[in-house]
Amino acid sequence: MKPKIIKILYWAFTILFCLGMLFSGISELMQTEQSVEAMKQLGYPVYLNLILGVAKVLGVIAILQWKFKTIKEWAYAGFTIDFLGASASLYFAGNGILMALSTIPFFIVMFASYFLWKKIQ
């Protein structure tokens, strides 16, 4: 693949991923009815929304910046841990395997962004 196409694909996947995570983080910070209900259904305290919301917003900032590569790596790792935790929580809360696998599209977009970033470097 040509470097220009790789950069275009990188930005397409990265912007798509970051918009999704930013929307999720802001809704958790705003303590929307849906995010509060999700925490209660999973058996977690509602204040966890604030922690996850801040982490997601900071993670998006870290992924969009180019100066600190290690921080960017840690942001991708943090989102991976978030998705794995969400999958496990959904499964163990009794929502079934299909619901637990609902995080796979987020994984795909995130890993596409990550691997294309590595190709650019």
CSV table of C-alpha atoms in Angstrom, one decimal:
chain,number,residue,atom,x,y,z
A,1,MET,CA,0.0,0.0,0.0
A,2,LYS,CA,1.1,3.5,-0.7
A,3,PRO,CA,2.1,5.7,2.2
A,4,LYS,CA,-0.6,8.3,1.3
A,5,ILE,CA,-3.3,5.6,1.4
A,6,ILE,CA,-2.0,4.3,4.7
A,7,LYS,CA,-2.2,7.8,6.2
A,8,ILE,CA,-5.8,8.3,4.9
A,9,LEU,CA,-6.9,5.0,6.3
A,10,TYR,CA,-5.1,5.7,9.6
A,11,TRP,CA,-6.9,9.0,10.0
A,12,ALA,CA,-10.3,7.5,9.0
A,13,PHE,CA,-10.1,4.7,11.6
A,14,THR,CA,-8.6,6.9,14.2
A,15,ILE,CA,-11.2,9.7,13.9
A,16,LEU,CA,-14.0,7.1,13.9
A,17,PHE,CA,-12.6,5.4,17.0
A,18,CYS,CA,-11.8,8.7,18.8
A,19,LEU,CA,-15.3,10.1,18.1
A,20,GLY,CA,-16.9,6.9,19.6
A,21,MET,CA,-14.7,7.0,22.7
A,22,LEU,CA,-15.2,10.8,23.1
A,23,PHE,CA,-18.9,10.4,22.9
A,24,SER,CA,-18.8,7.5,25.4
A,25,GLY,CA,-16.5,9.4,27.8
A,26,ILE,CA,-18.6,12.6,27.7
A,27,SER,CA,-21.8,10.6,28.3
A,28,GLU,CA,-20.2,9.0,31.3
A,29,LEU,CA,-18.9,12.3,32.6
A,30,MET,CA,-22.4,13.8,32.2
A,31,GLN,CA,-23.9,10.8,34.2
A,32,THR,CA,-26.6,10.3,31.5
A,33,GLU,CA,-29.5,8.1,32.5
A,34,GLN,CA,-28.2,5.4,30.1
A,35,SER,CA,-24.7,5.3,31.5
A,36,VAL,CA,-25.9,5.3,35.1
A,37,GLU,CA,-28.3,2.4,34.4
A,38,ALA,CA,-25.5,0.4,32.6
A,39,MET,CA,-23.3,0.7,35.7
A,40,LYS,CA,-26.2,-0.4,38.0
A,41,GLN,CA,-27.0,-3.3,35.8
A,42,LEU,CA,-23.4,-4.5,35.8
A,43,GLY,CA,-23.3,-4.1,39.6
A,44,TYR,CA,-20.7,-1.3,39.7
A,45,PRO,CA,-20.9,1.9,41.7
A,46,VAL,CA,-22.1,4.9,39.6
A,47,TYR,CA,-19.0,6.9,40.4
A,48,LEU,CA,-17.0,4.5,38.1
A,49,ASN,CA,-18.6,6.5,35.2
A,50,LEU,CA,-16.6,9.5,36.2
A,51,ILE,CA,-13.3,7.6,36.3
A,52,LEU,CA,-13.9,5.9,33.0
A,53,GLY,CA,-15.1,9.2,31.4
A,54,VAL,CA,-12.0,11.0,32.4
A,55,ALA,CA,-9.8,8.1,31.2
A,56,LYS,CA,-11.5,8.0,27.8
A,57,VAL,CA,-11.3,11.7,27.2
A,58,LEU,CA,-7.6,11.7,28.2
A,59,GLY,CA,-7.1,8.6,26.1
A,60,VAL,CA,-8.5,10.3,23.0
A,61,ILE,CA,-6.2,13.3,23.5
A,62,ALA,CA,-3.3,10.9,23.8
A,63,ILE,CA,-4.1,9.0,20.6
A,64,LEU,CA,-4.6,12.2,18.6
A,65,GLN,CA,-1.2,13.7,19.6
A,66,TRP,CA,2.0,12.8,17.9
A,67,LYS,CA,4.7,14.0,20.2
A,68,PHE,CA,4.7,11.4,23.0
A,69,LYS,CA,4.6,7.9,21.5
A,70,THR,CA,4.8,6.0,24.7
A,71,ILE,CA,1.7,7.8,26.1
A,72,LYS,CA,-0.1,7.0,22.8
A,73,GLU,CA,0.9,3.3,23.3
A,74,TRP,CA,-0.5,3.4,26.8
A,75,ALA,CA,-3.7,4.9,25.6
A,76,TYR,CA,-4.3,2.1,23.1
A,77,ALA,CA,-3.5,-0.4,25.9
A,78,GLY,CA,-5.9,1.4,28.3
A,79,PHE,CA,-8.7,1.1,25.7
A,80,THR,CA,-7.9,-2.5,25.2
A,81,ILE,CA,-8.2,-3.1,28.9
A,82,ASP,CA,-11.5,-1.1,29.0
A,83,PHE,CA,-13.0,-3.3,26.2
A,84,LEU,CA,-11.8,-6.5,27.7
A,85,GLY,CA,-13.3,-5.4,31.1
A,86,ALA,CA,-16.5,-4.4,29.4
A,87,SER,CA,-16.8,-7.8,27.7
A,88,ALA,CA,-16.1,-9.7,30.9
A,89,SER,CA,-18.5,-7.6,32.9
A,90,LEU,CA,-21.3,-8.1,30.3
A,91,TYR,CA,-20.8,-11.8,30.3
A,92,PHE,CA,-20.5,-12.3,34.1
A,93,ALA,CA,-23.5,-10.0,34.7
A,94,GLY,CA,-25.6,-12.6,32.9
A,95,ASN,CA,-26.0,-10.8,29.5
A,96,GLY,CA,-24.7,-13.8,27.5
A,97,ILE,CA,-21.9,-14.4,25.2
A,98,LEU,CA,-23.4,-12.4,22.3
A,99,MET,CA,-23.6,-9.3,24.3
A,100,ALA,CA,-20.1,-9.8,25.6
A,101,LEU,CA,-18.8,-10.1,22.0
A,102,SER,CA,-20.5,-6.7,21.2
A,103,THR,CA,-17.2,-5.0,21.8
A,104,ILE,CA,-15.5,-6.7,18.9
A,105,PRO,CA,-16.3,-3.9,16.4
A,106,PHE,CA,-14.6,-1.4,18.7
A,107,PHE,CA,-11.6,-3.7,18.9
A,108,ILE,CA,-11.4,-3.9,15.1
A,109,VAL,CA,-11.5,-0.2,14.6
A,110,MET,CA,-9.0,0.4,17.4
A,111,PHE,CA,-6.5,-2.2,16.2
A,112,ALA,CA,-6.8,-0.9,12.6
A,113,SER,CA,-5.9,2.5,13.9
A,114,TYR,CA,-3.0,1.1,16.0
A,115,PHE,CA,-1.5,-1.0,13.3
A,116,LEU,CA,-1.8,1.7,10.6
A,117,TRP,CA,-0.1,4.1,13.1
A,118,LYS,CA,2.7,1.6,13.4
A,119,LYS,CA,3.0,1.4,9.6
A,120,ILE,CA,3.3,5.2,9.3
A,121,GLN,CA,6.2,5.3,11.8
